[in-house]
Each structure stands twice: as C-alpha cells, then as structure tokens.
C-alpha cells in the first residue's frame, strides 16, 4: 500500500510504504534485542532462576519491577550497581509468606532506613510500597526453591546498623550515621543516612528536589535532537540503522497516559536493560521531550494548514486532504504497535504524529512560534497568556511599558482527615493567649499536636504570613504548662528564649508576646543592643526576646550559667539565615545549647521557624529534629492570604519620560487600592527615596484632583492624633501626615518609627513609603504593596523575596520562568564548590585579564556585532585597559569606529562636556567607561549615550549591575575575581554579583533572548560548567568565624583539649554540611579519614592562630585561655582586634594613638564607604585636630576615625548617611574601649588606663578631654555664661557641684542661676569616705581600703546617665583606680554602679608600698570633669 508523504513544501518526494517501514523497524529492534549483554540476562536469571521457562505474567511483572526500580533510583548509576540494587531490593521483599498488603506495608516500614541507604535519598512510602508489591508479586509467581530461601537468609543477616548522634564519644572516629552520599566514580551517591521523608503536606512532589540525581545530561539540552543522537547510538549507527523508528517508538511511550513504572517497563522493552541509564534520563526529562513533541506537532499542523490553503503545482483541480488519509494509516500502525506489545495500554494521542517521519517532527520542534521568545501565545493585540507562569497569568502590552499580572496561588484544598483546631480545645490557661481567635489556621493546626502535646524539637518551614508567631506561642504555652502545679505557675523554674534575627523584629515580638501573655502574669523582656536588662530584671523575666549576637554573649559567660541552666525552650526565628553573615552565631549558640543538654542531662527544647528552604533535612538534623515527627514543610499554597502580583517593565528609553511614567504607574496602582478601600505600601530602595516618592505621589494627586482619597481628616481621632504627630522632631513625618502619607526607614528615630507603625496600623495613614527593612522588622500587612525599585521584568527576584512569595530557588523558577537565562543563573551555585585558598597572585592577574580581551572582542563580533554590549571588569583601571585593547582590535580589523553611532558634530559637542580624559578618548570609538571614580556628570552622560545606542559598548565595574538599569543584548564578565582590599588578595565575586551582572543580558523591548559570556581562568572552567544548573542549599558560615567561637569555648572551659574541639565541631551544622557537600569546603570526599584529617587540621590551625594572637596558650594537645582571649570573649570582640590591641597599646599610650587603635578594630571592617565618600572624608580631615592617612580616605577605619573626631568636635556631618554611620560607630565603641581598659589594667599601666577612660567619657559626651571645658555638658551653657563662670573661678563641672545652691544663687545673676541649677540636677554629687585597714603583724593579710560612696543630691531620682549626644540609654558607673602616680603603676581597678549609696573594699598589694605616693581616683565612665582624687598618705596619718 502506497501513501503520499505529507508535503510541507512544494518539493516532490518518492512514495513511502508504511507497512514496509513498520516491518523494517520491527526487524531492527529485534536485531537490537539480540545484542543485549549477558549481564542483563544474568540479572533476569538472578531474580527469576527459571527465566527461560518463565511465563508471560512472570516476565511482565519482572519488567514492571525493573521500571519501578528505575523510577525509585531517580538518578544515573552503572549497570553493575543497578544489578546490585535490584537484587538487594528483591531480596528484602521476596520472602514474605503472605499476600497481605498490611504485612508488606509493615515490612516497608521496617526496612525503610536500610532502603534509603541503598538508594541514597529519602523515598515516599507510596513509591516504596509500589516497588515492594511488585517484588513480592514476582516472587509469589514463582515456585519457592532453595535459591529463594538462600536470598531470604541473606536478608535476615546483618541488619543492625549502628547510628550515632551528633557529638557521640568521638575519639575522633567518623560517626556511622553520617556515611552519606559518598560519590562513586561516576558521581552517583550510593548511600545516605537513616533520616526518612519528613511529614509534609507536599510529600510526593518534594522528593524530586531532595533526590541526589546527578545525570550527565545537561539540563536545558534535552530535546528531540538529543533523543535522535541517543537512539543512533543505541541502534549502532550507519545508514541502515538511522534510529528514527526507535525514536518514534520512544516518543509514543513517553506520551502515554500509563503509570510511571509501566512507562519505564515499555522504555526498557524498547531499548533493553543494558541502556537503563538512558531510560532514567528519558523519565527524568520526560516533560521536556513531550513538550518538544507537542510543539513540533503544533508547528507541523499549522504548516500543513497553511500549505493546504495554497495552490499546488501542478494543480489539476483536485485537493488532497492529507489529514484524513494520514489518520487512516496512523490508526493501522497504532493497532500493529498494540499487538506487538501484547498489552492494551493507551498511547494517548500518538496518532497525532505517527504519520510524520521523525526527521520532520524534529525539524518542526526546533522552529519557534512568533511569540515564543516573548512569553507565550495568547489572544488579542494587547495581551498574551503566559505559559511559563501559573494559569491565568496575563501579559499586557501598553505604550512604553509591559505588565504581567499573576493571579493568587490557589489555596491547597483541605484533606479529608484535616481539621482546624478550635481554641476551646486548648487548656483554659492557654486560651487566654488566644483571645479573639476561634481556631488555629491550617498550618498551626497541623503542627499543634506535636508542638503542644510533646517535647519534640520541631522545625517549621512555611511562607511569610503563614502564622509562625502562633506556632512559637503554642510551644511557649506547652512549656508554661509543664510548670503549673496545683493551679500555681512556678515562674522561677524556667526561662524561654526567643532569638530574632534583628532588633526591630525582637521589639515586635516582645510587644506581641507581652500583650498576649499578660493574662498569665508572665514578664516578656527585650534583651538587645538597644534594650539592656539588669540582673534583677533578668531574674524577674520568664521570656527573653533577644538577637543571636546578644544571646551568644550571654551564654559565653560562665558567670551567667545560672541563667542558661534555667532555659527550657529556645525558639530560633528565621533559621534559614544560617548561610547569612550572622549564621555562624546561630550555629554556635545552637551547638552550645546541644552541648549543654548533653553535659547537664537537662532538657532544652529547640523550635526552629524558617522560610521554605531546599535542604531542610540537614537543618532539621542540625537542630536535632526528628524528621518523622518534628519536621513540617509547607509551600506557598498554604499562605493564609493568597497573593496576587503585578509586574511592570518600563520600555521607554528617554530618561525623563521613563521616570515620569515610572511615577505615574506607581500612583495608579496606589490609587486603585485606595479606591477599593485598602491601604498601600510602597517599597523603595533608599531612605532618601521614601520622602521623595511620597511627595511625588502627593503632587500627582493634587494635579489630578484625587487628594481627598488620601487624606485622613474624617477619622474621629484625627485632631487628637495630629497634635501628637506635631510633637515629632521629624519634619517629613509631620508634613506628610496631613496628606495621609507616612515614611519608614532605619534612619528614623525609634520613637518616630513606632509612631508611624501605629498610625498605619490604626488606618490614619493611607500610604506608607518605606525601605525593605520594614518587611523584616515590623508586622504591618497591607492590601497593596508596590515595589518601586524594579525597572524590568527580569529583575524581580528581590521583590519576590521581600514579599515572601519566593523563598527558595524552586519557587523562583516557578514564578520567574519567563526569564530563562536569569533563572538558570540563579540556580548556578557559584558560591559553592572548590574553595580557592590562595586566590591568584597580582603579578599574574593583569596578564590574564589582558589575554581575555581578544576573546571578548571575538564574542562581540559573533554574538552582538551591532547590538549593545556590557563588559564587566573588576576595577577602574581594568575599564580603561580593556577599552583601549578593544579599540586596538577594532583598528586591526580596519573598523576602528564600528562601535560608534553618532554624528561627528554631535560627538564633539558631547566630548566637550566630558571631564575624564580616558573617557573622552574611548568615546571617540564608541566605547564608554563606567565606574565610581567618574564624577556624576560624566557617569550620567555615558549612561545616556549607551541607553540611546549612541555608543555600543560600555565597560564597567560590578557596581553598575546593582545601581543602574542599563540592560544589553550581550553581557561579558571578564574575569570572576577582584582585589579585596580587606584581605589584600584577589577573591571571587559573590554569587549575587555574578547573577546581577548576567541579569543585565537581554532587553525586553528589543531582544527575544539575551546572551552572557563568562571569561574565567582555565582551572575554574570545569567548576562553572559542573555547577551551572544545580540548585544550591544553605551552607555553613561557621568556618569563617571559627576562631572567635573556639576562643569563647576555651574561655568558658568547654574546650580544654584538641579532642574537645573536635567534639564541639561535630555538634555544628558545619559538620553536617561537610558530610553532605564536602566539595564546598575543599574536601575531595566525605570519607571518615578525609573528615578526620580536615577537622584535625582545622582545629590545629585555629589553635595556632589563637596562640599567635596571644589569646590562648597551647601545651601539646591541651589549651588554656590567656588574658587577651578572655577579654575577646567577654566583650564579644574578634581575636584579631584584641591581638592588635596587645601589639599597639603600651604603658603610656597617648589619646591620639588610642583613637587610631580604636578606629582600627576589625569590628569596623564593614563600615560602609560609599561612592564619592572619600571626598567627604577629605573635607572632614581638614576640620579635625588629629591627622589621618590621606592616601586611605576610602578605608572604613579612616572613616571611623574621622567620625569619632567629628563627634568630639561637634561638627555638622556632611550627609544623613554619616549620621547613621556615626550611631553604628559609637554603639560598638563602648565594648571596644572597655576591652582596651581591661588590657591596660591587667598590664598594670596606670596612665594608659586613665587615658582610655577619658576616651570613653569623650565618646559618651561628644567632647574633647581637656580641650573642651566640662561645663559644656550643661545644656544651657553658652560662651558668655562660660566666660562669666571662669572669671568666678568655676573651671569644671565638679567646681559647680561642690557649691551649695544658696551660694550659687548669690554668685550668679538670677536668670542663669535657675537654668544652671536645673541643669546640674542631671549630674550626680558623689561623697566619698575611706578607711584603711592595715595588714596584720605577720603580713599574711594585705592592707584593705574600705570605701563608702553616697550620692548627696537627693532630688535626683535616676541612675540613667545624662548623655544627650550618645544614641543609646546608659546607666552611670564609676571606676575605682588605686595606683602609684609617681611610678605610674596601677595596683587595683574596680568598676561599680549604684543608685544611692554603696560600700566596697580594695586590697592593696602585699609587698610594701609607698602610701604617700598612692592615690585613689573615682572616675566616671560617662562624665568629663567629675574625677575625684584622694591620697592614701593623708588617710594613713
């Protein structure tokens, strides 16, 4: 039977015999079946001893069993390993004596741990059950024989795996429990730990992300051409064995609607057991192949319809209906296929393409629809349905901008066995904390039983807004319940600690829990850098809300062990920040808590609250959470309030028009929300933009006549609230309130931020313009959120994270699938992989950069000969050198100005405005430079030229990727290293920078796709290729901060030997990740010996570094703390800081040197020095008394020095950012200076100790010691008053305090006297009485000085220090300094604080001292000029 081939063009082809083709294909496949290896037959005979005599049912079940195993393995392993896995699995379940499903299920449960070790990852019960049932069925279809009994005997032997917990008696030997994911030769992990699948509402679909699949097929390359190549290899190559028929048969099987294991069996039947690796890849990438088939058929169909509508040549007045004729032949072929397979499986819509040759389908699949590269196909001229995003997503094309509207994620339906927990089901005392609630939400109800009725550690991973605060509350109520006896709550038996990632969130949590727990008479207190607690306040507090750093400080101190021993519940919020810079602190305090549980045998429950994250199993194990009972994972479909999103991409090129459009769209979205009766938040990227954006919105509202929608004058409390707002010192807050607007950012005073939050919460503000910090720190939900720092559709990831809708890479892929390049790079684990220990020496860096210029030029000519190109380099110097080399290459091609697209006269006019000589030169050739060294005018000019395509190439530093929205068709990243000034070496760019650079590739309004080229050093090439498409989990950050944490444990006594340090490390998350991902930490594998060697080396080098810094002393394998180490731990300082102190402080260090030492502390390493701030620093350096290094004005330590001097000199700071920076510098300085004082005192250096104390006084008062009169501390002081007081003999504040009120009135005029009297009430009058108790006659007891101190101004009722220029509240304290002022020797130092009066004693040295030269000094830690001096010589007489 002859059938004309469907013609896609007018060309004629020879006739095609369908029946003959089928027979030919059948013959080829039969020939291929005969080539199966002996190994495959060997496996069959191992499982089915009488394989040659096996029935059809046995063979069919065998195929299904192998298919189920392929689906279980979900990865690529060798044939030998597959045979071993198949045999072992079969042995487990072939010996069941019954067909009872319950017994098989029980056996699955019993063997689950061993099976997970066999397969290398967690497996769902349903998947295991299916494979186990097939194994049992295969066994039961055969008659029992001796061989089967032998298999069962093997199963019964050796099941006693010994699992160790974290930190379990390590000699150091590698815990067997962590023998996981050891890579084999081909990279597939064959073993895993005993943790099983977590309880999860999304159990089955999450296994894909948990699996350890490592296919050799690169993601994104699986298509029909790949399938053709695979089939050609299987068939054997050559013209007679093209593989097209095999490919068509595989396509039919993949399009089938059968179950996964049946499809796997069909595929194995087609390709043979020897090629099961291919079957694994086919199943893994089934969706990609089916999508390619569907697309190809769609293209063929549309082309046939198009060709059918055209007249054919030659035309004889008849029309051939190809579709109908094809259908008949395809139906015939389908029937033959069904007979061949002897099974009635449904192959779906295979008749849609069986009439086509595979080659035609392949070619058609590679053609693109007109809108494929945009976002999808749709209807209408101004909208399209976005296929890569959730159903219902629409893209709107407007003039000068595009809009994508994403509907809310559908809420996951309630399961039949799911019910909400009603509040009345709680104990009566617990109901008081849920006033106003009728029931818990779904997530809270799901975790309720474990949280409220057990002591299990738990980890809850859920999206933002899911109600994790109530989960914490339930765990708090459970703990309270443990201490109710006979109706009485024993509050002194327990403490609850809630660790929040930032102070703003701690404040919010404190407020919430205080209010809700008040009916139980529980005290909830905040303990952060802003809020200090006295010892009594700590004792009276039942729940402490703190930050990781603060709790780390508290638990480090052995003196506070009584507090930590009372802790029964530790709640860690936002635990996914383990890989943040502060993650090491969380890790250290959790490890310390676990050690405390082990050593004291006490119970401390740990509750972790987290956003969704991919490797929650490892985090759960680190927190000692049982994944079977305490691990809960919820995706975005469980968000209580579904979130709808709209993304606006501005396509307008003109800057002014673009900015106006930007603002008007923002206004429209806000206005829409207000018209619906809702409030709105607008997030902007800087503090300055909060007020600017608010005023812009008000201006547009005024012009459009919509201002009444924003105002809040109709509110019943408006008049009262307006008076309260009017008292604010923030002019913008007051001004904007009248229009119904508010602003919120970290630079505002806490009182103003709190006021704004309350106004918005009460509905008195309709619109709140804020920075991203509000998304973390304050729980202020709004109906509409507009994020105003998004300039294009591909740059939305930050916004997603801020909104809480994207919390891991998987969600980012789902929501932003239309930006293929960006998503692929987001999955690039650049931050993981090899650790490059040394970087690259500078002498090789420049030649390597130079060698990359020619490939960069070639990439431009190949990928973007006429479209815009961005080239990212590492430094300002490299921008110039790269541009000059590109000019040279273009000249050698005889096209030196090929990158220029501007008329000569226009160019000359532009060049006349350019200041930078290098930029002026390169612009002549169409190449621009962009870096922080250019002035604002030059930068704006070059940005405009590039945006308007007047120049084709822009060579820039990485700052442009973050700061300016200038997309290009091609992005070239020329080298992935930069010189780090802090470490003084070349290091890799952070992953975020690389992604941001690559995200600039592709211009939505012009390009269907973007291109990115990364030029890297050869040793890194394989690293980039290997990890390009793999997701990255949360890694440990402990290693970078290990010295400080190890030092703290040595000081506390936890570590006194190397073995202790090794034991400590096994409690950390770092240890868990070393086992799972050794390559990230520079290990070749996770073998026991490798880990032992690595950890031992890590401990040894850490100990050596700490010893070199003077923090510890090593004696063979034992260690003990030294003075510097103890001070570093006590004051929470870096070991590098105290080491620097020890090297630079001497017995008579001057104030100027102390200031340089203070500024040089490593705690100021991260003080930001922003673009152009070196100019501000240069100006400040000319206004302050002490010199700084003028060649390092961009150094953070130089800036810190200048900020200190400006503070002492009371200078006006140049910009508002400096005000915020000064607060940060002053905040950290207290503990740093106190540490310096302790170092001086321990060394017996009297003069240096006093100088350092005066430095602290200067910090607290913002004045110079001795240069400024202490009388300036009085608020009413002015020049005239100071001069008058000096003439009267009052030179210091102490002079005034020593005068009686009546005498002061008599000496001064009436008006200033009253003001001065009022000001003096801020300062304490201290009366000192001393008595010397001499040593006994034998001299065995040293002489003792008894001291009594009393405040005599009784009208002063506070101990709070009067420090108006210091940003935080502080209590008064005094130093008692006993020393010899002739020899400058310090004998004793004591620090005290008291309210009204106190007595204390100080021992003098045993040896004979000269009492005539010995003095006692009383020195304030916060006031200048109140020092008092007493001679012991007079006291002796």
CSV table of C-alpha atoms in Angstrom, one decimal, residues 535-854:
chain,number,residue,atom,x,y,z
A,535,UNK,CA,20.5,41.2,86.8
A,536,UNK,CA,17.3,41.7,88.8
A,537,UNK,CA,15.3,42.3,85.6
A,538,UNK,CA,16.6,39.1,84.1
A,539,UNK,CA,15.6,37.1,87.2
A,540,UNK,CA,12.1,38.5,87.0
A,541,UNK,CA,11.7,37.8,83.3
A,542,UNK,CA,10.2,34.5,82.1
A,543,UNK,CA,10.6,35.0,78.3
A,544,UNK,CA,13.6,36.8,76.9
A,545,UNK,CA,13.5,38.1,73.3
A,546,UNK,CA,17.0,38.6,72.0
A,547,UNK,CA,19.2,38.6,68.9
A,548,UNK,CA,21.7,35.9,68.1
A,549,UNK,CA,24.7,38.0,69.0
A,550,UNK,CA,23.3,39.1,72.3
A,551,UNK,CA,22.4,35.6,73.4
A,552,UNK,CA,25.8,34.4,72.3
A,553,UNK,CA,27.4,36.9,74.5
A,554,UNK,CA,25.2,35.9,77.5
A,555,UNK,CA,25.8,32.2,77.1
A,556,UNK,CA,29.5,32.7,76.7
A,557,UNK,CA,30.0,34.0,80.2
A,558,UNK,CA,30.5,31.3,82.8
A,559,UNK,CA,29.1,33.8,85.4
A,560,UNK,CA,25.7,33.6,83.6
A,561,UNK,CA,25.5,29.8,83.7
A,562,UNK,CA,22.7,30.0,86.2
A,563,UNK,CA,20.6,31.9,83.6
A,564,UNK,CA,21.3,29.5,80.7
A,565,UNK,CA,20.6,26.5,83.0
A,566,UNK,CA,17.1,27.8,83.5
A,567,UNK,CA,16.4,27.9,79.8
A,568,UNK,CA,13.9,25.2,78.9
A,569,UNK,CA,12.8,26.4,75.5
A,570,UNK,CA,14.9,28.0,72.7
A,571,UNK,CA,12.9,29.5,69.8
A,572,UNK,CA,15.0,30.4,66.7
A,573,UNK,CA,13.2,32.6,64.2
A,574,UNK,CA,14.3,32.9,60.5
A,575,UNK,CA,16.6,29.9,61.0
A,576,UNK,CA,17.2,29.9,57.2
A,577,UNK,CA,19.6,32.7,57.8
A,578,UNK,CA,22.2,30.1,58.7
A,579,UNK,CA,24.1,31.0,55.5
A,580,UNK,CA,23.9,34.7,56.2
A,581,UNK,CA,26.9,36.5,57.6
A,582,UNK,CA,25.4,36.2,61.0
A,583,UNK,CA,24.6,32.5,60.5
A,584,UNK,CA,27.7,31.4,62.3
A,585,UNK,CA,26.4,33.0,65.5
A,586,UNK,CA,23.2,31.0,65.3
A,587,UNK,CA,25.2,27.9,64.6
A,588,UNK,CA,27.5,28.5,67.6
A,589,UNK,CA,24.7,29.1,70.1
A,590,UNK,CA,22.7,26.1,69.0
A,591,UNK,CA,25.8,23.9,69.3
A,592,UNK,CA,26.5,25.3,72.7
A,593,UNK,CA,22.9,24.6,73.7
A,594,UNK,CA,23.2,21.0,72.5
A,595,UNK,CA,26.4,20.6,74.4
A,596,UNK,CA,24.7,21.9,77.5
A,597,UNK,CA,21.9,19.4,77.1
A,598,UNK,CA,24.4,16.5,76.8
A,599,UNK,CA,26.7,17.6,79.6
A,600,UNK,CA,24.0,18.5,82.1
A,601,UNK,CA,21.5,15.9,81.0
A,602,UNK,CA,18.9,18.7,81.1
A,603,UNK,CA,16.0,19.2,78.6
A,604,UNK,CA,16.1,22.2,76.4
A,605,UNK,CA,13.5,22.1,73.6
A,606,UNK,CA,14.5,23.8,70.3
A,607,UNK,CA,11.9,25.2,68.0
A,608,UNK,CA,13.1,26.4,64.6
A,609,UNK,CA,11.0,28.7,62.4
A,610,UNK,CA,12.0,29.2,58.8
A,611,UNK,CA,11.0,30.2,55.4
A,612,UNK,CA,10.9,27.4,52.9
A,613,UNK,CA,14.4,26.1,52.0
A,614,UNK,CA,15.6,23.2,49.9
A,615,UNK,CA,17.8,21.4,52.4
A,616,UNK,CA,15.6,21.4,55.4
A,617,UNK,CA,16.6,17.9,56.2
A,618,UNK,CA,20.1,18.9,57.1
A,619,UNK,CA,18.9,21.9,59.1
A,620,UNK,CA,16.5,19.6,60.9
A,621,UNK,CA,19.3,17.2,61.8
A,622,UNK,CA,21.4,20.1,63.0
A,623,UNK,CA,18.6,21.2,65.3
A,624,UNK,CA,18.2,17.6,66.5
A,625,UNK,CA,14.7,17.4,65.0
A,626,UNK,CA,13.2,14.0,64.2
A,627,UNK,CA,12.1,14.3,60.6
A,628,UNK,CA,9.4,11.7,61.1
A,629,UNK,CA,7.6,13.7,63.9
A,630,UNK,CA,9.0,17.2,64.2
A,631,UNK,CA,9.7,18.4,60.7
A,632,UNK,CA,7.0,20.3,58.9
A,633,UNK,CA,7.2,21.8,55.4
A,634,UNK,CA,4.5,23.9,53.7
A,635,UNK,CA,4.7,25.6,50.3
A,636,UNK,CA,3.1,28.9,49.1
A,637,UNK,CA,-0.3,27.3,48.6
A,638,UNK,CA,-0.7,27.4,52.4
A,639,UNK,CA,-0.4,31.2,52.6
A,640,UNK,CA,-3.4,32.4,54.7
A,641,UNK,CA,-4.0,35.4,52.3
A,642,UNK,CA,-3.4,34.5,48.7
A,643,UNK,CA,-1.1,37.0,47.0
A,644,UNK,CA,-1.8,38.5,43.6
A,645,UNK,CA,1.1,40.2,41.8
A,646,UNK,CA,1.7,42.6,39.0
A,647,UNK,CA,5.0,43.3,37.4
A,648,UNK,CA,5.6,46.4,35.3
A,649,UNK,CA,8.5,46.6,32.9
A,650,UNK,CA,9.2,50.1,31.6
A,651,UNK,CA,10.3,50.1,27.9
A,652,UNK,CA,10.6,53.9,27.4
A,653,UNK,CA,14.2,54.8,26.6
A,654,UNK,CA,14.1,58.5,27.3
A,655,UNK,CA,15.2,59.0,31.0
A,656,UNK,CA,12.8,61.9,31.8
A,657,UNK,CA,9.8,60.2,30.2
A,658,UNK,CA,10.7,56.9,31.8
A,659,UNK,CA,10.9,58.4,35.2
A,660,UNK,CA,7.6,60.2,34.8
A,661,UNK,CA,6.0,57.0,33.5
A,662,UNK,CA,7.5,55.1,36.4
A,663,UNK,CA,5.9,57.5,38.9
A,664,UNK,CA,2.5,57.7,37.2
A,665,UNK,CA,2.2,53.9,37.1
A,666,UNK,CA,3.2,53.7,40.8
A,667,UNK,CA,0.5,56.3,41.5
A,668,UNK,CA,-2.2,54.4,39.5
A,669,UNK,CA,-1.6,51.2,41.4
A,670,UNK,CA,-1.8,53.0,44.8
A,671,UNK,CA,-4.9,54.9,43.7
A,672,UNK,CA,-6.6,51.7,42.6
A,673,UNK,CA,-6.0,50.2,46.1
A,674,UNK,CA,-7.4,53.3,47.8
A,675,UNK,CA,-10.5,53.4,45.7
A,676,UNK,CA,-11.2,49.8,46.8
A,677,UNK,CA,-10.9,51.0,50.4
A,678,UNK,CA,-7.5,49.5,51.1
A,679,UNK,CA,-4.2,50.9,52.4
A,680,UNK,CA,-1.0,50.6,50.4
A,681,UNK,CA,2.8,50.2,51.0
A,682,UNK,CA,5.4,51.5,48.5
A,683,UNK,CA,8.8,49.9,49.0
A,684,UNK,CA,11.8,52.0,47.7
A,685,UNK,CA,15.5,51.2,47.6
A,686,UNK,CA,16.9,54.1,49.8
A,687,UNK,CA,16.0,56.2,52.8
A,688,UNK,CA,16.1,59.4,50.7
A,689,UNK,CA,13.6,58.0,48.3
A,690,UNK,CA,10.9,57.4,50.9
A,691,UNK,CA,10.2,61.2,51.3
A,692,UNK,CA,10.9,61.9,47.7
A,693,UNK,CA,8.4,59.3,46.5
A,694,UNK,CA,5.8,60.3,49.0
A,695,UNK,CA,6.0,64.0,47.8
A,696,UNK,CA,5.8,62.8,44.2
A,697,UNK,CA,2.6,60.9,44.8
A,698,UNK,CA,1.1,63.8,46.7
A,699,UNK,CA,2.0,66.1,43.8
A,700,UNK,CA,0.3,63.8,41.2
A,701,UNK,CA,-2.8,63.5,43.5
A,702,UNK,CA,-3.0,67.3,43.7
A,703,UNK,CA,-2.8,67.7,40.0
A,704,UNK,CA,-5.4,65.0,39.3
A,705,UNK,CA,-7.8,66.2,42.0
A,706,UNK,CA,-7.6,62.9,43.9
A,707,UNK,CA,-6.1,64.2,47.1
A,708,UNK,CA,-9.2,63.7,49.2
A,709,UNK,CA,-8.9,59.9,48.7
A,710,UNK,CA,-5.6,60.1,50.6
A,711,UNK,CA,-6.4,62.5,53.4
A,712,UNK,CA,-7.5,61.2,56.8
A,713,UNK,CA,-9.3,64.2,58.2
A,714,UNK,CA,-12.6,62.2,58.5
A,715,UNK,CA,-11.0,59.9,61.1
A,716,UNK,CA,-12.7,60.6,64.5
A,717,UNK,CA,-9.3,60.9,66.3
A,718,UNK,CA,-7.6,63.0,63.6
A,719,UNK,CA,-7.4,66.2,65.6
A,720,UNK,CA,-6.0,64.5,68.7
A,721,UNK,CA,-3.5,62.4,66.7
A,722,UNK,CA,-2.4,65.5,64.7
A,723,UNK,CA,-1.3,67.2,67.9
A,724,UNK,CA,0.7,64.1,68.9
A,725,UNK,CA,2.3,63.9,65.5
A,726,UNK,CA,3.2,67.6,65.6
A,727,UNK,CA,5.5,66.9,68.6
A,728,UNK,CA,7.7,64.7,66.4
A,729,UNK,CA,11.1,66.2,65.5
A,730,UNK,CA,11.0,64.6,62.1
A,731,UNK,CA,9.7,67.3,59.8
A,732,UNK,CA,8.8,64.8,57.0
A,733,UNK,CA,6.6,62.8,59.3
A,734,UNK,CA,4.7,65.9,60.4
A,735,UNK,CA,4.4,67.3,56.9
A,736,UNK,CA,3.3,64.1,55.2
A,737,UNK,CA,0.7,63.1,57.9
A,738,UNK,CA,-1.7,65.8,56.8
A,739,UNK,CA,-1.9,64.2,53.4
A,740,UNK,CA,-2.4,60.6,54.7
A,741,UNK,CA,1.2,59.6,53.9
A,742,UNK,CA,3.9,58.1,56.1
A,743,UNK,CA,7.5,57.1,55.7
A,744,UNK,CA,9.5,54.4,57.4
A,745,UNK,CA,13.3,53.6,57.3
A,746,UNK,CA,16.1,52.7,59.6
A,747,UNK,CA,17.5,56.2,59.7
A,748,UNK,CA,14.5,57.5,61.7
A,749,UNK,CA,14.4,57.7,65.4
A,750,UNK,CA,12.8,54.7,67.1
A,751,UNK,CA,10.0,56.8,68.5
A,752,UNK,CA,9.1,58.2,65.0
A,753,UNK,CA,9.2,54.7,63.5
A,754,UNK,CA,6.9,53.4,66.3
A,755,UNK,CA,4.6,56.4,65.8
A,756,UNK,CA,4.4,55.7,62.0
A,757,UNK,CA,3.7,52.0,62.6
A,758,UNK,CA,0.9,52.8,65.0
A,759,UNK,CA,-0.6,55.3,62.6
A,760,UNK,CA,-0.6,52.9,59.7
A,761,UNK,CA,-2.0,50.1,61.8
A,762,UNK,CA,-4.8,52.3,63.0
A,763,UNK,CA,-5.7,53.4,59.5
A,764,UNK,CA,-4.6,57.0,59.9
A,765,UNK,CA,-2.1,56.7,57.1
A,766,UNK,CA,-3.4,55.5,53.7
A,767,UNK,CA,0.0,55.1,52.1
A,768,UNK,CA,3.3,54.1,53.7
A,769,UNK,CA,6.5,54.6,51.7
A,770,UNK,CA,9.3,52.5,53.3
A,771,UNK,CA,12.5,50.7,52.7
A,772,UNK,CA,12.9,46.9,52.7
A,773,UNK,CA,13.9,46.8,56.4
A,774,UNK,CA,10.2,47.2,57.3
A,775,UNK,CA,9.4,43.9,55.5
A,776,UNK,CA,11.7,42.1,58.1
A,777,UNK,CA,11.3,44.0,61.3
A,778,UNK,CA,7.6,45.1,61.6
A,779,UNK,CA,4.4,43.2,61.1
A,780,UNK,CA,2.4,45.7,59.2
A,781,UNK,CA,0.4,43.9,56.4
A,782,UNK,CA,-1.2,46.0,53.7
A,783,UNK,CA,-3.6,45.1,50.9
A,784,UNK,CA,-1.4,46.5,48.1
A,785,UNK,CA,2.4,46.5,48.1
A,786,UNK,CA,4.2,48.5,45.3
A,787,UNK,CA,7.9,47.9,45.0
A,788,UNK,CA,9.4,50.9,43.2
A,789,UNK,CA,12.9,49.7,42.6
A,790,UNK,CA,12.0,47.3,39.8
A,791,UNK,CA,12.9,48.5,36.4
A,792,UNK,CA,12.4,45.4,34.2
A,793,UNK,CA,10.6,42.1,34.4
A,794,UNK,CA,13.7,40.1,34.8
A,795,UNK,CA,14.9,41.9,37.9
A,796,UNK,CA,12.0,41.0,40.2
A,797,UNK,CA,13.7,38.4,42.4
A,798,UNK,CA,14.5,40.8,45.2
A,799,UNK,CA,10.9,41.9,45.2
A,800,UNK,CA,9.7,38.3,45.4
A,801,UNK,CA,11.9,37.7,48.4
A,802,UNK,CA,10.7,40.9,50.1
A,803,UNK,CA,7.1,39.9,49.6
A,804,UNK,CA,7.8,36.4,50.9
A,805,UNK,CA,6.5,34.6,47.8
A,806,UNK,CA,9.9,33.3,46.7
A,807,UNK,CA,11.9,31.8,49.5
A,808,UNK,CA,13.9,29.2,47.6
A,809,UNK,CA,15.3,28.5,44.1
A,810,UNK,CA,12.4,26.1,43.3
A,811,UNK,CA,9.8,28.8,43.8
A,812,UNK,CA,11.9,31.4,42.0
A,813,UNK,CA,12.0,29.0,38.9
A,814,UNK,CA,8.2,28.5,39.1
A,815,UNK,CA,7.4,32.2,39.3
A,816,UNK,CA,10.0,33.7,37.0
A,817,UNK,CA,10.2,31.0,34.4
A,818,UNK,CA,9.9,33.5,31.6
A,819,UNK,CA,13.4,34.9,32.3
A,820,UNK,CA,15.1,31.7,31.4
A,821,UNK,CA,18.7,33.0,31.5
A,822,UNK,CA,18.2,34.7,34.8
A,823,UNK,CA,16.6,31.6,36.4
A,824,UNK,CA,19.3,29.3,35.1
A,825,UNK,CA,22.0,31.5,36.5
A,826,UNK,CA,20.0,31.8,39.8
A,827,UNK,CA,20.5,28.0,40.1
A,828,UNK,CA,24.2,28.4,39.5
A,829,UNK,CA,25.9,27.5,42.8
A,830,UNK,CA,28.9,29.8,42.2
A,831,UNK,CA,29.1,30.3,45.9
A,832,UNK,CA,29.7,26.6,46.4
A,833,UNK,CA,32.3,24.3,45.0
A,834,UNK,CA,36.1,24.5,45.3
A,835,UNK,CA,37.5,26.8,47.8
A,836,UNK,CA,40.3,28.7,46.2
A,837,UNK,CA,42.6,29.1,49.1
A,838,UNK,CA,45.2,31.5,47.7
A,839,UNK,CA,43.4,33.4,45.0
A,840,UNK,CA,45.7,34.5,42.3
A,841,UNK,CA,48.9,36.5,42.7
A,842,UNK,CA,48.7,40.0,41.5
A,843,UNK,CA,51.6,39.6,39.1
A,844,UNK,CA,49.6,37.0,37.1
A,845,UNK,CA,46.2,38.8,37.3
A,846,UNK,CA,46.9,41.6,34.8
A,847,UNK,CA,48.4,39.4,32.1
A,848,UNK,CA,45.4,37.1,32.4
A,849,UNK,CA,43.0,40.0,32.1
A,850,UNK,CA,44.9,41.2,29.1
A,851,UNK,CA,44.6,37.7,27.5
A,852,UNK,CA,40.8,37.9,27.8
A,853,UNK,CA,40.5,41.0,25.6
A,854,UNK,CA,40.7,39.2,22.3
